[in-house]
Amino acid sequence: MSDVVAIKDQVEAAVRAALSQVLPAELAGTDPVVRRSDRADFQANGTLAVAKKAARSPRDIGADVAGRLTGLTAEVSGPGFLNITVPDDVVWSAVAARLADTRLGLTTPSTGERVVVDYSAPNVAKEMHVGHLRSSVIGDALVRVLEHLGADVTRQNHIGDWGTQFGMLIQYLDEHPDVSWKGRGAETMSALDGLYKAARAEFEADPAFADRSRARVVALQAGDAATLDVWRDLVAESEKAFEVIYDRLGILLDGDDFDGESRYNDALPGIVEELLRTGIATESDGAVVTFTDGVTGPEGEPVPLIVRKKDGGFGYAATDLATIRLRVDHYQADRILYVVDARQALHFRMVFDTARRAGWLPDTVQTEHVPFGTVLGTDGRPFKTRSGKTVRLADLLDDAEAAIRTVLEAKEHDFADAELDDVVHAAGIAAIKYADLSNTRTKDYVFDVEQMVATTGNTGVYLQYAHARVRSILRKARTEATPGDSVDATLPAHPTEKALALTLDAFEAALRDVADTLEPHRLCGYLYDVATAFTRFYDACPVRKADDDTVRANRLALCDLTGQTLATGLDLLGIRAPERM
Ligand code: ARG
């Protein structure tokens, strides 16, 4: 493993150092604000903001800084920013250094950071819906990126595996011993979902059944063996079904990651007791609640967080408080992420606030709700099937795969059936995941299969094509004479070569940006930039037919690094990059 210092970081350090020499001591360390630029390789405009404080003209400071930058060409421009050009050999050397490293020269800035990511969290005996899809896809991308940057990540799938609804379902199953629901893989969930609905209908229609269901809840909570057995079956079968979906979607979550609500049962009475004892919670109308400063309803009335309900049952809030304690004390988390839809923002705000005040959440630990918007249908309304049911994940994937199969089959190809199936699967998942990840996380987005499988524009399938195109160039080049794979750093770089190389050099910055903001669309945007920069380069610079072997070798190196960057980036989004498309 050999870390490479990104060129932008080198430029930034150089300008920062020069700026410190030029400015009065108290302004040392001023951010030089270095950005990529159209007019040169980089632009630094930190001179503008600091000029006033230094009581000098920005142009004057700029000229002074430019004079001190060694190894870079810098010119003062406009009101006083700097246009900075990096020598070609620095650029080629970076390409070579990244290629020589299996990690493409990326550093691991998050080493030592412990992160717990709570994501997916579907409910036992219920079909996963598109909201769970979003949580799964976003959470998984975050897990992958954070891990790639060196963090020690614990995945937790906080499934809804406890609650009074189980009384009803177990009672129903008991009274209908003939219904079959087990061992049907992903179909188990549809069967259970149907049973759940039938049980609810009966519960509402038949007061006697409702009473027997309530008695079942008591039996479940009291640990009645027969009741617990059925409950365990329900959980186990649901987990199996979830795993089938995760496997199909290429989501990392597996059997070890389940961290259901039931795990926290025993901790709940203690949570309530301690909150009451410390005066953080109060009793209100028989319930135990906490309040958070500034959280008020439409009439300005304080909104309670219900920790224990009037009937003595514990709510979702109590369980989430318990998750924090375990994640802090046992997992020693530095950062805890909850990838849950935006409608639960208030819940998390109040839970985090309560935990802080209770002393369960030290200042050194950061809890973050990672909210996301709603998936909409093409009619702009929350996504439902035509009959108004929630859409099944498996069906979405089937639709995407069917659409991409049509696209692929319309093109000329020489795929054997098995390879075509594999590519269809990879592209179907790319279509769905990328559509989700490439949108600003907090915004709603429209689920539009035709748009998702488009082979042009900012789609996952387009990036897979871009990757496959690069791989094809490399394959062909390698069968030809003297492939040559060593970079000659003394060669001049064509502007499109340089632009591509500098884009590739910014990979780590893009990943860090995702780790900081928890917004995977930034990585999507970056990979799209890479693909675009590659296309410009490839349009301007012949690769296999380059006039000169050294030029050809340098260009092949650029292709290689592009291909590897795209493949790694897609992998961090949970998307495969097939060799051929
Ligand atoms: N099971 C819940 C749902 O389906 C989501 C749970 C999210 N995670 C959490 N720690 N609250 O809405």
XYZ file of C-alpha atoms and ligand atoms in Angstrom:
593
model
C 0.000 0.000 0.000
C 1.466 3.321 -0.918
C -0.423 6.479 -0.193
C -0.336 9.222 -2.773
C -0.786 12.849 -1.805
C -3.414 14.222 -4.155
C -2.133 16.964 -6.440
C -4.774 19.345 -5.215
C -3.624 18.741 -1.639
C -0.043 19.445 -2.700
C -1.087 22.674 -4.396
C -3.169 23.664 -1.410
C -0.290 23.026 0.994
C 2.106 25.034 -1.165
C -0.228 28.019 -1.439
C -1.060 27.848 2.249
C 2.622 27.896 3.146
C 3.359 30.796 0.799
C 0.329 32.665 2.077
C 1.531 32.236 5.645
C 4.890 33.764 4.752
C 3.205 36.718 3.138
C 0.535 37.429 5.734
C 0.936 38.769 9.267
C 1.380 36.012 11.846
C -2.193 36.152 13.125
C -3.496 35.341 9.652
C -1.196 32.379 9.113
C -3.068 29.213 8.198
C -5.610 31.114 6.087
C -7.496 28.769 3.773
C -6.132 29.351 0.274
C -9.463 28.117 -1.220
C -8.050 26.049 -4.037
C -10.451 24.796 -6.712
C -10.160 23.184 -10.103
C -10.496 25.808 -12.788
C -11.206 26.152 -16.489
C -8.531 28.767 -16.986
C -5.669 26.924 -15.403
C -5.401 23.641 -13.538
C -6.363 25.227 -10.249
C -7.456 28.547 -8.953
C -6.751 29.895 -5.465
C -8.962 32.756 -4.372
C -8.279 32.767 -0.642
C -6.334 35.965 -1.321
C -9.581 37.837 -1.854
C -11.156 37.118 1.517
C -8.011 37.748 3.509
C -6.907 40.961 1.764
C -9.112 43.213 3.819
C -7.928 41.764 7.101
C -4.329 42.117 5.962
C -5.025 45.673 4.748
C -3.406 44.952 1.388
C -4.753 44.626 -2.106
C -5.552 41.057 -3.161
C -3.504 41.483 -6.342
C -0.554 42.520 -4.263
C -0.881 39.507 -1.980
C -1.418 37.294 -5.011
C 1.768 38.505 -6.676
C 3.693 37.997 -3.480
C 2.371 34.441 -3.080
C 2.985 33.616 -6.745
C 6.607 34.609 -6.373
C 7.076 32.131 -3.571
C 5.501 29.107 -5.207
C 8.241 26.838 -6.405
C 7.532 24.038 -8.828
C 4.193 25.523 -9.853
C 3.342 28.231 -12.332
C 1.114 30.876 -10.798
C -0.348 33.995 -12.324
C -2.373 36.712 -10.663
C -5.655 37.217 -12.407
C -8.820 39.320 -12.182
C -9.265 40.990 -8.800
C -6.343 39.041 -7.347
C -6.880 35.325 -7.419
C -4.204 32.967 -8.589
C -4.297 30.747 -11.642
C -2.045 27.804 -10.965
C -0.629 25.361 -13.452
C 0.870 22.055 -12.415
C 3.832 20.767 -14.424
C 3.005 17.814 -16.661
C 5.537 15.524 -15.054
C 3.825 15.903 -11.675
C 0.574 14.839 -13.290
C 2.050 11.815 -15.065
C 3.914 10.772 -11.936
C 0.678 10.797 -9.970
C -0.965 8.558 -12.569
C 1.951 6.143 -12.332
C 1.966 6.161 -8.541
C -1.760 5.494 -8.296
C -1.603 2.706 -10.842
C 1.227 1.054 -8.957
C -0.927 0.777 -5.848
C -3.794 -1.677 -5.378
C -5.707 1.036 -3.508
C -5.056 3.513 -6.302
C -2.999 5.541 -3.858
C -5.934 6.333 -1.588
C -5.097 7.036 2.029
C -7.150 5.851 5.001
C -7.939 9.076 6.855
C -10.718 7.466 8.923
C -8.495 4.833 10.480
C -9.449 4.289 14.096
C -12.868 5.832 13.760
C -15.642 3.522 14.958
C -18.885 3.989 13.115
C -22.173 2.185 13.681
C -24.579 2.378 10.757
C -28.230 1.548 11.454
C -29.909 0.892 8.129
C -32.482 -1.065 6.143
C -34.578 -2.045 9.207
C -37.609 -3.681 7.594
C -40.320 -5.175 9.766
C -40.851 -8.854 10.495
C -43.838 -10.378 8.731
C -44.170 -7.375 6.455
C -43.066 -6.845 2.922
C -40.123 -4.457 2.549
C -41.197 -1.297 0.785
C -39.333 1.257 -1.295
C -38.460 3.250 1.843
C -36.546 0.229 3.079
C -34.936 0.074 -0.340
C -33.658 3.615 0.031
C -32.340 2.987 3.517
C -30.637 -0.219 2.384
C -29.049 1.268 -0.707
C -27.905 4.520 0.903
C -26.754 2.869 4.119
C -24.776 0.309 2.194
C -22.983 2.924 0.085
C -22.066 4.841 3.240
C -20.781 1.680 4.900
C -18.618 0.896 1.897
C -17.166 4.390 1.572
C -16.451 4.774 5.278
C -14.794 1.371 5.373
C -12.722 2.156 2.312
C -11.409 5.250 4.057
C -10.309 3.076 6.950
C -13.176 3.391 9.448
C -14.143 0.437 11.591
C -17.796 0.053 10.650
C -20.479 -2.001 12.402
C -23.593 -2.595 10.331
C -26.823 -2.911 12.249
C -30.143 -3.937 10.830
C -32.641 -2.743 13.417
C -35.557 -4.811 12.207
C -38.994 -4.363 13.712
C -39.261 -7.736 15.412
C -41.236 -6.855 18.517
C -44.509 -5.220 19.383
C -48.150 -5.812 20.093
C -48.919 -6.637 16.451
C -47.294 -10.038 17.008
C -50.060 -11.014 19.417
C -52.577 -10.682 16.641
C -50.507 -12.516 14.071
C -49.551 -15.388 16.350
C -53.133 -15.803 17.485
C -54.275 -15.856 13.890
C -51.705 -18.494 12.928
C -52.753 -20.540 15.932
C -56.362 -20.484 14.833
C -55.512 -21.224 11.185
C -53.033 -24.102 11.441
C -53.599 -24.993 7.784
C -52.113 -21.806 6.289
C -48.645 -22.261 4.867
C -46.119 -19.465 4.930
C -42.718 -20.952 5.763
C -39.693 -21.689 3.647
C -40.667 -19.779 0.545
C -37.646 -17.504 0.327
C -38.562 -13.962 -0.611
C -42.158 -15.177 -1.182
C -42.424 -15.868 2.538
C -42.810 -12.164 3.053
C -45.760 -11.851 0.688
C -47.418 -14.779 2.424
C -46.831 -13.244 5.847
C -47.864 -9.835 4.684
C -51.144 -11.344 3.487
C -51.646 -13.150 6.776
C -50.903 -10.005 8.662
C -53.598 -8.173 6.742
C -56.087 -10.994 7.266
C -55.309 -10.972 10.993
C -55.807 -7.239 11.177
C -59.145 -7.491 9.403
C -60.302 -10.158 11.813
C -59.021 -8.142 14.741
C -61.136 -5.221 13.669
C -64.223 -7.260 12.829
C -64.280 -9.677 15.727
C -63.986 -8.379 19.301
C -63.517 -11.889 20.672
C -60.520 -12.421 18.379
C -59.211 -9.020 19.448
C -59.372 -10.134 23.075
C -57.602 -13.413 22.356
C -54.936 -11.409 20.470
C -54.388 -9.134 23.438
C -54.025 -12.132 25.696
C -51.410 -13.380 23.216
C -49.415 -10.180 23.618
C -49.376 -10.744 27.362
C -48.286 -14.350 26.821
C -45.523 -13.213 24.454
C -44.252 -10.617 26.878
C -44.421 -13.099 29.757
C -42.254 -15.476 27.772
C -44.825 -18.224 27.181
C -42.868 -20.990 25.455
C -45.327 -21.925 22.706
C -45.944 -18.284 21.831
C -42.254 -17.507 21.773
C -41.665 -20.455 19.457
C -44.014 -19.065 16.857
C -42.532 -15.604 17.275
C -39.025 -17.008 16.765
C -40.213 -18.777 13.636
C -41.686 -15.570 12.298
C -38.470 -13.696 12.918
C -36.228 -16.411 11.526
C -38.276 -16.867 8.364
C -38.485 -13.129 7.801
C -34.761 -12.761 8.268
C -34.158 -15.480 5.705
C -36.416 -13.676 3.271
C -34.648 -10.346 3.867
C -31.322 -12.009 3.238
C -32.547 -13.315 -0.105
C -33.324 -9.729 -1.101
C -30.008 -8.384 0.197
C -28.176 -11.054 -1.765
C -30.022 -10.263 -4.917
C -29.447 -6.535 -4.483
C -25.812 -6.876 -3.482
C -26.393 -5.304 -0.076
C -23.704 -6.201 2.470
C -26.155 -6.860 5.322
C -26.216 -10.465 6.421
C -27.316 -12.724 9.251
C -24.782 -11.300 11.692
C -26.079 -7.780 11.268
C -29.602 -8.253 12.580
C -30.057 -6.103 15.631
C -33.807 -6.195 16.088
C -35.868 -4.179 18.474
C -36.390 -7.280 20.650
C -32.719 -7.289 21.570
C -33.364 -4.211 23.672
C -36.384 -5.457 25.618
C -34.576 -6.090 28.853
C -33.007 -2.644 28.829
C -36.278 -0.729 28.537
C -37.493 -0.659 32.152
C -34.063 0.612 33.243
C -34.183 3.370 30.611
C -37.494 4.626 31.939
C -36.440 4.353 35.581
C -33.229 6.273 35.036
C -34.945 9.009 33.055
C -37.534 9.410 35.788
C -34.961 9.327 38.562
C -32.836 12.026 36.951
C -35.904 14.122 36.250
C -35.338 14.132 32.508
C -38.612 12.304 31.950
C -41.895 13.182 33.552
C -45.183 11.379 33.903
C -47.928 12.873 31.881
C -51.382 11.377 31.715
C -49.988 8.004 32.778
C -47.316 8.014 30.100
C -43.601 8.685 30.613
C -42.351 11.424 28.324
C -39.439 13.766 27.692
C -39.439 17.173 26.055
C -36.845 18.824 23.876
C -36.311 22.569 23.904
C -37.712 24.155 20.811
C -39.743 21.161 19.699
C -43.306 22.391 19.629
C -46.517 21.600 17.834
C -48.588 23.873 15.581
C -50.038 25.759 18.561
C -46.666 26.245 20.219
C -47.350 23.445 22.668
C -44.345 21.278 23.622
C -44.301 17.923 21.794
C -43.586 14.910 24.003
C -41.318 11.987 23.192
C -43.226 9.015 24.531
C -40.838 6.653 26.267
C -43.450 4.527 27.994
C -47.038 4.454 26.884
C -50.090 4.870 29.048
C -50.745 1.124 28.930
C -47.258 0.445 30.283
C -45.883 -0.676 26.905
C -42.607 0.766 25.682
C -42.517 2.794 22.522
C -40.147 3.026 19.623
C -38.404 5.900 21.457
C -37.426 3.737 24.404
C -35.878 1.185 22.075
C -33.934 3.844 20.209
C -32.604 5.248 23.466
C -31.448 1.741 24.274
C -29.704 1.462 20.888
C -27.674 4.541 21.730
C -26.516 3.161 25.052
C -25.409 -0.116 23.525
C -23.701 1.572 20.604
C -21.811 3.927 22.865
C -20.937 1.532 25.693
C -20.495 -1.763 23.922
C -19.516 -0.808 20.367
C -17.597 2.256 21.548
C -18.870 4.167 18.566
C -17.446 7.566 17.672
C -20.178 8.131 15.166
C -23.650 6.567 14.966
C -25.677 6.926 11.790
C -29.403 6.281 11.488
C -30.377 5.928 7.854
C -34.110 6.422 8.255
C -36.621 8.383 6.216
C -36.982 12.125 6.672
C -40.361 11.894 8.350
C -38.639 10.588 11.456
C -36.455 13.666 11.861
C -38.261 14.883 14.945
C -38.136 11.468 16.578
C -34.366 11.343 16.232
C -33.863 14.926 17.276
C -35.704 14.204 20.508
C -34.084 10.824 21.079
C -30.586 12.279 20.629
C -31.388 15.224 22.880
C -32.810 12.972 25.597
C -29.785 10.670 25.424
C -27.389 13.617 25.681
C -29.133 15.013 28.697
C -29.278 11.588 30.335
C -25.500 11.389 29.970
C -25.704 8.331 27.718
C -24.308 10.156 24.754
C -20.988 11.865 25.492
C -19.995 14.933 23.489
C -17.263 12.919 21.831
C -19.839 10.734 20.137
C -21.709 12.056 17.157
C -25.202 10.759 16.366
C -26.580 11.634 12.978
C -29.972 11.022 11.495
C -29.316 10.459 7.788
C -32.721 11.311 6.352
C -33.914 10.601 2.853
C -36.894 11.648 0.776
C -39.833 9.671 -0.532
C -39.837 7.591 -3.693
C -42.527 8.903 -6.039
C -44.290 7.304 -8.959
C -44.227 8.953 -12.390
C -47.497 10.628 -11.322
C -45.576 12.517 -8.637
C -47.359 10.716 -5.788
C -45.765 8.289 -3.310
C -44.869 5.195 -5.233
C -47.604 2.512 -5.155
C -48.729 -0.253 -7.477
C -51.692 0.457 -9.714
C -53.968 -1.210 -7.194
C -52.601 1.092 -4.508
C -50.442 -1.490 -2.764
C -46.897 -0.867 -1.659
C -44.479 -1.912 -4.356
C -42.427 -4.997 -3.725
C -38.709 -4.668 -4.059
C -38.402 -7.891 -5.999
C -40.868 -6.589 -8.569
C -38.892 -3.379 -9.028
C -35.796 -5.361 -9.711
C -37.660 -7.596 -12.152
C -38.905 -4.510 -14.002
C -35.468 -2.944 -14.190
C -33.936 -6.186 -15.410
C -36.602 -6.622 -18.073
C -36.029 -3.069 -19.300
C -32.266 -3.439 -19.449
C -32.562 -6.804 -21.195
C -34.522 -5.117 -23.965
C -31.837 -2.444 -24.267
C -28.995 -4.967 -24.342
C -30.690 -7.332 -26.761
C -31.357 -4.490 -29.175
C -27.612 -3.927 -29.453
C -25.296 -6.132 -31.360
C -23.579 -8.494 -28.940
C -21.925 -11.866 -28.753
C -22.846 -12.752 -25.202
C -23.516 -16.348 -24.304
C -26.773 -16.697 -22.363
C -25.131 -16.970 -18.962
C -23.041 -13.848 -19.490
C -26.054 -11.930 -20.776
C -28.006 -12.925 -17.672
C -25.163 -11.810 -15.479
C -24.843 -8.455 -17.229
C -28.615 -7.952 -17.096
C -28.532 -8.578 -13.374
C -25.586 -6.232 -12.783
C -27.186 -3.505 -14.899
C -30.624 -3.936 -13.323
C -29.137 -3.367 -9.907
C -27.037 -0.492 -11.194
C -30.164 1.119 -12.622
C -32.074 0.937 -9.366
C -29.282 1.765 -6.962
C -27.772 4.565 -8.988
C -31.135 6.250 -9.531
C -31.521 6.286 -5.788
C -27.970 7.290 -4.922
C -27.467 9.945 -7.585
C -30.326 12.079 -6.332
C -29.793 14.504 -3.483
C -30.477 12.260 -0.535
C -33.020 14.410 1.235
C -35.099 15.039 -1.880
C -37.976 12.945 -3.144
C -37.269 11.250 -6.450
C -39.363 9.723 -9.168
C -39.015 6.020 -9.784
C -38.888 5.836 -13.555
C -37.548 2.580 -14.932
C -37.094 3.826 -18.499
C -34.953 6.701 -17.331
C -32.976 4.474 -14.956
C -31.828 2.099 -17.662
C -30.842 4.872 -20.089
C -27.411 4.235 -21.551
C -26.598 7.937 -21.789
C -26.652 10.661 -19.183
C -25.919 10.353 -15.497
C -27.102 6.774 -14.950
C -25.488 3.711 -13.441
C -25.833 1.860 -16.709
C -24.006 4.636 -18.565
C -21.110 4.399 -16.104
C -21.022 0.642 -16.534
C -20.828 1.197 -20.287
C -18.058 3.738 -19.853
C -16.144 1.264 -17.733
C -16.674 -1.590 -20.196
C -15.514 0.626 -23.054
C -12.262 1.382 -21.256
C -11.750 -2.272 -20.451
C -12.311 -3.165 -24.079
C -9.649 -0.686 -25.224
C -7.214 -2.179 -22.752
C -8.035 -5.751 -23.797
C -7.452 -4.969 -27.424
C -4.270 -3.036 -26.735
C -2.855 -5.915 -24.770
C -3.206 -8.313 -27.665
C -1.295 -5.938 -29.883
C 2.454 -5.591 -30.127
C 4.483 -3.946 -27.354
C 1.644 -2.962 -25.058
C 4.020 -0.995 -22.847
C 2.726 -0.136 -19.423
C 5.287 2.172 -17.922
C 4.496 5.844 -17.714
C 7.013 8.279 -19.139
C 6.608 11.327 -16.922
C 8.709 13.512 -19.191
C 6.115 13.524 -21.976
C 4.004 16.628 -22.479
C 0.352 16.163 -21.507
C -2.469 17.064 -23.874
C -5.024 19.317 -22.118
C -7.602 16.495 -22.151
C -5.036 14.079 -20.757
C -4.244 16.475 -17.996
C -7.881 17.174 -17.254
C -8.594 13.457 -17.012
C -5.559 12.813 -14.825
C -6.482 15.639 -12.462
C -10.049 14.341 -12.253
C -8.762 10.874 -11.415
C -6.498 12.427 -8.818
C -9.549 13.823 -7.007
C -11.014 10.397 -6.180
C -10.129 10.551 -2.524
C -11.520 14.064 -2.177
C -14.833 12.779 -3.540
C -14.853 9.904 -1.059
C -14.015 12.176 1.847
C -16.784 14.443 0.778
C -19.212 11.521 0.972
C -17.877 10.515 4.386
C -18.309 14.068 5.696
C -21.690 14.900 4.216
C -23.075 11.345 4.060
C -24.309 12.178 0.562
C -23.530 9.411 -1.908
C -24.693 11.523 -4.864
C -21.365 13.325 -4.626
C -19.577 10.132 -5.559
C -22.049 9.577 -8.404
C -21.349 13.082 -9.691
C -17.633 12.467 -9.432
C -17.768 9.205 -11.389
C -19.854 10.909 -14.034
C -17.148 13.598 -14.263
C -14.548 10.874 -14.707
C -16.558 9.294 -17.515
C -17.036 12.690 -19.159
C -13.348 13.591 -18.873
C -12.507 10.210 -20.333
C -14.775 10.759 -23.318
C -13.153 14.149 -24.017
C -9.723 12.620 -23.793
C -10.635 9.672 -25.984
C -12.202 11.920 -28.609
C -9.052 14.038 -28.767
C -6.279 11.499 -28.253
C -5.888 8.250 -30.159
C -4.811 5.532 -27.731
C -4.037 2.277 -29.537
C -3.194 4.188 -32.696
C -1.007 6.794 -31.013
C 1.981 7.758 -33.194
C 4.517 6.838 -30.642
C 4.927 3.900 -28.270
C 5.644 6.057 -25.233
C 2.615 8.222 -25.931
C 0.544 5.088 -26.358
C 1.828 3.696 -23.060
C 0.960 6.871 -21.197
C -2.513 6.888 -22.687
C -3.052 3.249 -21.855
C -2.042 4.048 -18.300
C -4.685 6.749 -18.216
C -7.253 4.284 -19.553
C -6.233 1.754 -16.957
C -6.512 4.211 -14.093
C -9.867 5.424 -15.434
C -11.180 1.866 -15.580
C -9.993 1.048 -12.081
C -11.321 4.281 -10.642
C -14.735 3.694 -12.207
C -14.821 0.076 -11.018
C -13.772 0.970 -7.483
C -16.163 3.909 -7.331
C -19.069 1.822 -8.575
C -18.181 -0.891 -6.098
C -18.338 1.670 -3.304
C -21.859 2.454 -4.462
C -22.640 -1.264 -4.329
C -22.684 -1.567 -8.128
C -20.749 -4.101 -10.183
C -18.713 -3.128 -13.213
C -18.862 -5.918 -15.814
C -15.882 -6.318 -18.149
C -18.162 -6.252 -21.174
C -21.552 -4.675 -21.757
N -38.513 -0.493 11.342
C -38.704 0.910 11.145
C -39.607 1.156 9.941
O -39.834 0.272 9.143
C -37.422 1.655 10.912
C -36.418 1.610 12.021
C -35.294 2.554 11.810
N -34.207 2.467 12.759
C -34.245 2.943 14.010
N -33.232 2.800 14.802
N -35.269 3.595 14.470
O -40.122 2.257 9.792
